[in-house]
Amino acid sequence: MHPMLNIAVRAARKAGNLIAKNYETPDAVEASQKGSNDFVTNVDREAERLIIEVIRKSYPKHTIITEESGELAGEDQDIQWVIDPLDGTTNFIKRLPHFAVSIAVRIKGRTEVAVVYDPMRNELFSAVRGQGAQLNGYRLRGSIARDLDGTILATGFPFKLKQHAPAYMNILTKLFTQCADFRRTGSAALDLAYVAAGRVDGYFEIGLKPWDFAAGELLVREAGGLVTDFTGNHGYLHSGNIVAGNPRVVKAMLSNMREELSEALKR
Ligand code: IPD
Ligand code: CA
Ligand code: CA
Ligand code: CA
């Protein structure tokens, strides 16, 4: 196994076990508000601490970027661990058992290793660049859909960016008339993992952060899929506006979205 994948898996399992244990004891969970409609708990922070501890033990010089601590610059800036300790915090707080730990390793800007771990189902999605994507050791392949006909698409509502609500709803309406149905699961990392697994045929969301998609992006690619921004380019690395699916589904989604994009979403 790739040595960094080994460490990423160990860290993800450790954090996942902590999250699952706390899911059983809701009285121990303390939620607070970070911004409008944006929550964090003591469990997010504790899971993050555990992950950083595992990584630091093996790689004390690497840079670590996390949702709750920001950038912990290391001596080595070329290797960055991009971490979401708990993706799906709102689900976790509402006791809706769908959330994950997401860990990616980027070397000189290119993602090499990815892990998304769902502790409630004990599902570990992993990928190493050039070596395919796996779920609990089994090779993943994405959807074989040729267009949007009959597809199930996933999305996330822009609940922290409600200024985008009108454009988002226009895109949703357009795609909804073409596909079979939509899912909104509440975890972007799992949405991307599910695209990699072919459990959904495509996915789009506005304004994700790097830790939401860093691991999921590699899972999708290694399962034969494509990740782009809303115009088919790489702007999502900064905007976080993401479309994912197999190349044909992404093409069909983009062509339906084109006329509905506000200026702000064309990157
Ligand atoms: C959120 C989840 C959610 C997505 C949001 C993310 P968090 O991450 O992935 O599905 O719609 O955009 O911020 O805050 O639970 O880690
Ligand atoms: Ca959050
Ligand atoms: Ca997240
Ligand atoms: Ca999070």
CSV table of C-alpha atoms and ligand atoms in Angstrom, one decimal:
chain,number,residue,atom,x,y,z
A,1,MET,CA,0.0,0.0,0.0
A,2,HIS,CA,1.1,3.6,-0.7
A,3,PRO,CA,2.6,4.7,2.6
A,4,MET,CA,0.6,7.9,2.8
A,5,LEU,CA,-2.6,6.0,2.0
A,6,ASN,CA,-1.8,3.8,4.9
A,7,ILE,CA,-1.5,6.8,7.3
A,8,ALA,CA,-4.6,8.5,5.7
A,9,VAL,CA,-6.7,5.3,6.3
A,10,ARG,CA,-5.4,5.0,9.9
A,11,ALA,CA,-6.3,8.6,10.6
A,12,ALA,CA,-9.7,8.4,9.0
A,13,ARG,CA,-10.6,5.2,10.9
A,14,LYS,CA,-9.5,6.7,14.2
A,15,ALA,CA,-11.5,9.9,13.6
A,16,GLY,CA,-14.5,7.9,12.3
A,17,ASN,CA,-14.6,5.7,15.3
A,18,LEU,CA,-14.7,8.8,17.6
A,19,ILE,CA,-17.5,10.3,15.5
A,20,ALA,CA,-19.5,7.0,15.6
A,21,LYS,CA,-19.0,6.7,19.4
A,22,ASN,CA,-20.3,10.3,19.9
A,23,TYR,CA,-23.2,9.7,17.6
A,24,GLU,CA,-24.4,7.2,20.3
A,25,THR,CA,-24.1,9.8,23.1
A,26,PRO,CA,-25.8,12.9,21.8
A,27,ASP,CA,-25.7,14.6,25.3
A,28,ALA,CA,-21.9,14.8,24.9
A,29,VAL,CA,-22.2,16.7,21.6
A,30,GLU,CA,-21.8,20.5,21.9
A,31,ALA,CA,-22.9,22.4,18.8
A,32,SER,CA,-22.1,26.0,18.1
A,33,GLN,CA,-22.6,28.4,15.2
A,34,LYS,CA,-19.7,29.5,13.0
A,35,GLY,CA,-21.8,31.6,10.6
A,36,SER,CA,-25.3,31.8,9.2
A,37,ASN,CA,-26.6,28.2,8.8
A,38,ASP,CA,-23.1,26.9,9.6
A,39,PHE,CA,-22.4,24.8,12.6
A,40,VAL,CA,-19.5,23.0,14.2
A,41,THR,CA,-19.3,20.7,17.2
A,42,ASN,CA,-16.7,19.6,19.8
A,43,VAL,CA,-16.6,16.3,17.8
A,44,ASP,CA,-15.5,18.0,14.6
A,45,ARG,CA,-12.6,19.5,16.5
A,46,GLU,CA,-11.7,16.4,18.4
A,47,ALA,CA,-11.8,14.3,15.2
A,48,GLU,CA,-9.6,16.9,13.5
A,49,ARG,CA,-7.1,16.8,16.5
A,50,LEU,CA,-6.8,13.0,16.2
A,51,ILE,CA,-6.2,13.1,12.4
A,52,ILE,CA,-3.5,15.8,12.8
A,53,GLU,CA,-1.8,13.8,15.5
A,54,VAL,CA,-1.6,10.6,13.4
A,55,ILE,CA,-0.2,12.5,10.4
A,56,ARG,CA,2.3,14.5,12.4
A,57,LYS,CA,3.7,11.3,14.0
A,58,SER,CA,4.7,10.0,10.5
A,59,TYR,CA,5.1,13.2,8.6
A,60,PRO,CA,6.1,16.0,11.0
A,61,LYS,CA,7.2,18.3,8.1
A,62,HIS,CA,4.2,18.2,5.9
A,63,THR,CA,1.7,21.0,5.6
A,64,ILE,CA,-1.8,20.3,6.9
A,65,ILE,CA,-4.9,22.2,5.8
A,66,THR,CA,-8.1,21.5,7.7
A,67,GLU,CA,-11.6,23.0,7.9
A,68,GLU,CA,-11.5,23.9,11.6
A,69,SER,CA,-7.8,24.8,12.1
A,70,GLY,CA,-7.0,26.4,8.7
A,71,GLU,CA,-3.4,26.0,7.4
A,72,LEU,CA,-0.8,24.5,9.6
A,73,ALA,CA,2.2,25.3,7.5
A,74,GLY,CA,5.0,22.7,7.7
A,75,GLU,CA,8.6,22.9,6.6
A,76,ASP,CA,7.5,21.1,3.5
A,77,GLN,CA,5.0,23.2,1.6
A,78,ASP,CA,5.0,20.9,-1.4
A,79,ILE,CA,3.1,18.2,0.4
A,80,GLN,CA,-0.3,19.2,1.7
A,81,TRP,CA,-2.9,17.1,3.6
A,82,VAL,CA,-6.3,18.5,3.0
A,83,ILE,CA,-8.8,17.4,5.6
A,84,ASP,CA,-12.4,17.6,6.5
A,85,PRO,CA,-12.7,15.8,9.9
A,86,LEU,CA,-16.5,15.6,9.7
A,87,ASP,CA,-18.2,16.3,6.4
A,88,GLY,CA,-21.9,16.4,7.1
A,89,THR,CA,-21.9,18.2,10.5
A,90,THR,CA,-25.6,19.2,10.1
A,91,ASN,CA,-26.6,15.6,9.6
A,92,PHE,CA,-24.5,14.6,12.6
A,93,ILE,CA,-26.2,17.2,14.8
A,94,LYS,CA,-29.6,16.2,13.6
A,95,ARG,CA,-28.7,12.5,14.2
A,96,LEU,CA,-29.1,11.7,10.6
A,97,PRO,CA,-26.5,8.9,10.1
A,98,HIS,CA,-24.8,10.1,6.9
A,99,PHE,CA,-21.5,11.8,7.2
A,100,ALA,CA,-17.8,11.1,6.6
A,101,VAL,CA,-14.2,11.9,7.2
A,102,SER,CA,-12.3,13.2,4.2
A,103,ILE,CA,-8.5,13.2,3.8
A,104,ALA,CA,-6.5,14.0,0.6
A,105,VAL,CA,-2.8,14.4,0.0
A,106,ARG,CA,-1.7,16.9,-2.6
A,107,ILE,CA,1.9,16.9,-3.8
A,108,LYS,CA,2.9,20.0,-5.8
A,109,GLY,CA,-0.8,20.8,-6.3
A,110,ARG,CA,-1.7,17.4,-7.6
A,111,THR,CA,-3.9,15.0,-5.5
A,112,GLU,CA,-2.1,11.7,-5.1
A,113,VAL,CA,-4.0,10.0,-2.3
A,114,ALA,CA,-7.7,10.1,-1.2
A,115,VAL,CA,-9.8,8.6,1.6
A,116,VAL,CA,-13.4,9.2,2.4
A,117,TYR,CA,-14.6,7.1,5.4
A,118,ASP,CA,-18.3,6.6,6.4
A,119,PRO,CA,-18.1,5.3,10.0
A,120,MET,CA,-21.8,4.4,10.3
A,121,ARG,CA,-21.6,2.0,7.4
A,122,ASN,CA,-18.0,1.1,7.7
A,123,GLU,CA,-17.4,2.1,4.1
A,124,LEU,CA,-13.9,3.2,3.2
A,125,PHE,CA,-13.5,4.8,-0.2
A,126,SER,CA,-9.9,5.2,-1.3
A,127,ALA,CA,-7.8,6.1,-4.3
A,128,VAL,CA,-4.2,6.5,-5.3
A,129,ARG,CA,-3.6,8.5,-8.5
A,130,GLY,CA,-3.2,6.1,-11.5
A,131,GLN,CA,-4.2,3.1,-9.5
A,132,GLY,CA,-8.0,3.3,-9.5
A,133,ALA,CA,-10.6,3.9,-6.8
A,134,GLN,CA,-11.8,1.3,-4.3
A,135,LEU,CA,-14.5,0.7,-1.7
A,136,ASN,CA,-13.4,-1.6,1.1
A,137,GLY,CA,-10.8,-3.0,-1.2
A,138,TYR,CA,-13.1,-3.6,-4.2
A,139,ARG,CA,-12.5,-1.7,-7.5
A,140,LEU,CA,-15.0,1.1,-8.2
A,141,ARG,CA,-16.5,2.1,-11.5
A,142,GLY,CA,-18.8,5.0,-12.1
A,143,SER,CA,-22.1,5.2,-13.9
A,144,ILE,CA,-22.3,4.1,-17.5
A,145,ALA,CA,-25.2,6.5,-18.3
A,146,ARG,CA,-25.0,8.0,-21.8
A,147,ASP,CA,-27.1,11.1,-21.2
A,148,LEU,CA,-29.4,12.4,-18.4
A,149,ASP,CA,-32.3,10.1,-19.3
A,150,GLY,CA,-33.1,7.9,-16.3
A,151,THR,CA,-30.3,9.3,-14.1
A,152,ILE,CA,-30.2,10.0,-10.4
A,153,LEU,CA,-28.3,13.2,-9.7
A,154,ALA,CA,-27.0,14.4,-6.3
A,155,THR,CA,-26.7,18.1,-5.3
A,156,GLY,CA,-26.2,20.3,-2.3
A,157,PHE,CA,-28.3,23.5,-1.8
A,158,PRO,CA,-26.3,26.7,-1.4
A,159,PHE,CA,-27.5,27.1,2.2
A,160,LYS,CA,-24.5,29.3,3.2
A,161,LEU,CA,-24.7,31.3,-0.1
A,162,LYS,CA,-28.4,32.2,-0.5
A,163,GLN,CA,-27.6,35.0,-2.9
A,164,HIS,CA,-27.1,32.1,-5.4
A,165,ALA,CA,-30.5,30.6,-4.7
A,166,PRO,CA,-32.3,32.0,-7.8
A,167,ALA,CA,-29.6,30.8,-10.3
A,168,TYR,CA,-29.3,27.5,-8.4
A,169,MET,CA,-33.0,26.9,-8.6
A,170,ASN,CA,-33.0,27.6,-12.3
A,171,ILE,CA,-30.2,25.1,-12.9
A,172,LEU,CA,-32.0,22.5,-10.7
A,173,THR,CA,-35.3,23.0,-12.6
A,174,LYS,CA,-33.5,22.5,-15.9
A,175,LEU,CA,-31.7,19.4,-14.8
A,176,PHE,CA,-34.7,18.0,-13.0
A,177,THR,CA,-36.8,18.1,-16.2
A,178,GLN,CA,-34.1,15.9,-17.9
A,179,CYS,CA,-33.0,13.4,-15.2
A,180,ALA,CA,-35.1,10.8,-13.3
A,181,ASP,CA,-34.7,12.3,-9.8
A,182,PHE,CA,-32.4,14.1,-7.3
A,183,ARG,CA,-30.8,13.3,-4.0
A,184,ARG,CA,-29.6,15.8,-1.4
A,185,THR,CA,-27.6,13.8,1.1
A,186,GLY,CA,-25.8,16.5,3.2
A,187,SER,CA,-22.3,15.3,2.7
A,188,ALA,CA,-20.3,16.6,-0.4
A,189,ALA,CA,-17.5,14.1,0.2
A,190,LEU,CA,-20.0,11.2,0.1
A,191,ASP,CA,-21.8,12.6,-2.9
A,192,LEU,CA,-18.5,12.5,-4.8
A,193,ALA,CA,-17.7,9.0,-3.4
A,194,TYR,CA,-21.1,7.9,-4.6
A,195,VAL,CA,-20.5,9.3,-8.1
A,196,ALA,CA,-17.3,7.2,-8.1
A,197,ALA,CA,-19.3,4.2,-7.0
A,198,GLY,CA,-22.0,4.7,-9.6
A,199,ARG,CA,-24.6,5.1,-6.8
A,200,VAL,CA,-25.6,8.4,-8.3
A,201,ASP,CA,-24.9,9.3,-11.9
A,202,GLY,CA,-23.9,12.9,-11.5
A,203,TYR,CA,-23.5,15.7,-8.9
A,204,PHE,CA,-23.3,19.5,-8.8
A,205,GLU,CA,-22.9,22.0,-6.0
A,206,ILE,CA,-22.0,25.7,-5.6
A,207,GLY,CA,-19.2,27.1,-3.5
A,208,LEU,CA,-17.6,24.0,-1.9
A,209,LYS,CA,-14.3,24.4,0.0
A,210,PRO,CA,-11.1,22.5,-0.9
A,211,TRP,CA,-11.6,20.0,2.1
A,212,ASP,CA,-15.1,19.2,0.9
A,213,PHE,CA,-13.9,17.9,-2.5
A,214,ALA,CA,-10.2,17.2,-2.4
A,215,ALA,CA,-10.5,13.5,-1.7
A,216,GLY,CA,-13.8,13.0,-3.6
A,217,GLU,CA,-12.4,14.5,-6.7
A,218,LEU,CA,-9.6,11.9,-7.0
A,219,LEU,CA,-12.2,9.1,-6.2
A,220,VAL,CA,-14.3,10.3,-9.2
A,221,ARG,CA,-11.4,10.6,-11.6
A,222,GLU,CA,-9.9,7.2,-10.6
A,223,ALA,CA,-13.3,5.6,-11.2
A,224,GLY,CA,-13.2,7.0,-14.8
A,225,GLY,CA,-15.2,10.2,-14.1
A,226,LEU,CA,-14.7,13.9,-14.6
A,227,VAL,CA,-14.8,16.9,-12.3
A,228,THR,CA,-15.2,20.4,-13.7
A,229,ASP,CA,-16.6,23.8,-12.9
A,230,PHE,CA,-19.9,25.0,-14.4
A,231,THR,CA,-18.3,25.8,-17.7
A,232,GLY,CA,-16.3,22.6,-18.1
A,233,ASN,CA,-13.0,24.1,-16.8
A,234,HIS,CA,-10.8,24.0,-13.7
A,235,GLY,CA,-12.2,27.1,-12.0
A,236,TYR,CA,-13.7,24.9,-9.2
A,237,LEU,CA,-10.3,24.7,-7.5
A,238,HIS,CA,-11.0,28.3,-6.4
A,239,SER,CA,-14.8,28.8,-6.8
A,240,GLY,CA,-15.8,25.4,-5.5
A,241,ASN,CA,-18.5,25.2,-8.1
A,242,ILE,CA,-18.5,21.5,-9.0
A,243,VAL,CA,-20.0,19.2,-11.6
A,244,ALA,CA,-19.0,15.5,-11.4
A,245,GLY,CA,-20.0,12.4,-13.3
A,246,ASN,CA,-18.9,10.2,-16.2
A,247,PRO,CA,-17.7,12.4,-19.2
A,248,ARG,CA,-21.0,12.0,-21.0
A,249,VAL,CA,-23.2,12.9,-18.0
A,250,VAL,CA,-21.0,15.9,-17.2
A,251,LYS,CA,-21.3,17.1,-20.8
A,252,ALA,CA,-25.1,16.7,-20.7
A,253,MET,CA,-25.3,18.5,-17.3
A,254,LEU,CA,-23.1,21.4,-18.5
A,255,SER,CA,-25.1,21.9,-21.7
A,256,ASN,CA,-28.3,22.1,-19.7
A,257,MET,CA,-26.7,24.4,-17.1
A,258,ARG,CA,-25.2,26.8,-19.7
A,259,GLU,CA,-28.2,29.1,-20.2
A,260,GLU,CA,-29.0,29.2,-16.5
A,261,LEU,CA,-25.7,30.5,-15.2
A,262,SER,CA,-25.4,33.8,-13.5
A,263,GLU,CA,-22.1,35.7,-14.1
A,264,ALA,CA,-20.8,34.7,-10.7
A,265,LEU,CA,-21.3,31.0,-11.5
A,266,LYS,CA,-19.3,31.1,-14.8
A,267,ARG,CA,-16.1,30.1,-13.1
B,1,IPD,C1,-20.9,20.6,4.1
B,1,IPD,C2,-21.5,19.3,3.5
B,1,IPD,C3,-22.7,19.6,2.7
B,1,IPD,C4,-22.5,20.6,1.6
B,1,IPD,C5,-21.8,21.9,2.2
B,1,IPD,C6,-20.6,21.5,3.0
B,1,IPD,P1,-19.6,20.3,6.4
B,1,IPD,O1,-19.7,20.3,4.8
B,1,IPD,O2,-20.6,18.7,2.6
B,1,IPD,O3,-23.2,18.5,2.0
B,1,IPD,O4,-23.7,21.0,1.0
B,1,IPD,O5,-21.5,22.7,1.2
B,1,IPD,O6,-20.1,22.7,3.6
B,1,IPD,O7,-19.6,21.7,6.9
B,1,IPD,O8,-20.6,19.5,7.0
B,1,IPD,O9,-18.2,19.7,6.6
B,2,CA,CA,-18.4,22.8,8.4
B,3,CA,CA,-17.4,19.7,4.5
B,4,CA,CA,-16.6,19.6,8.1
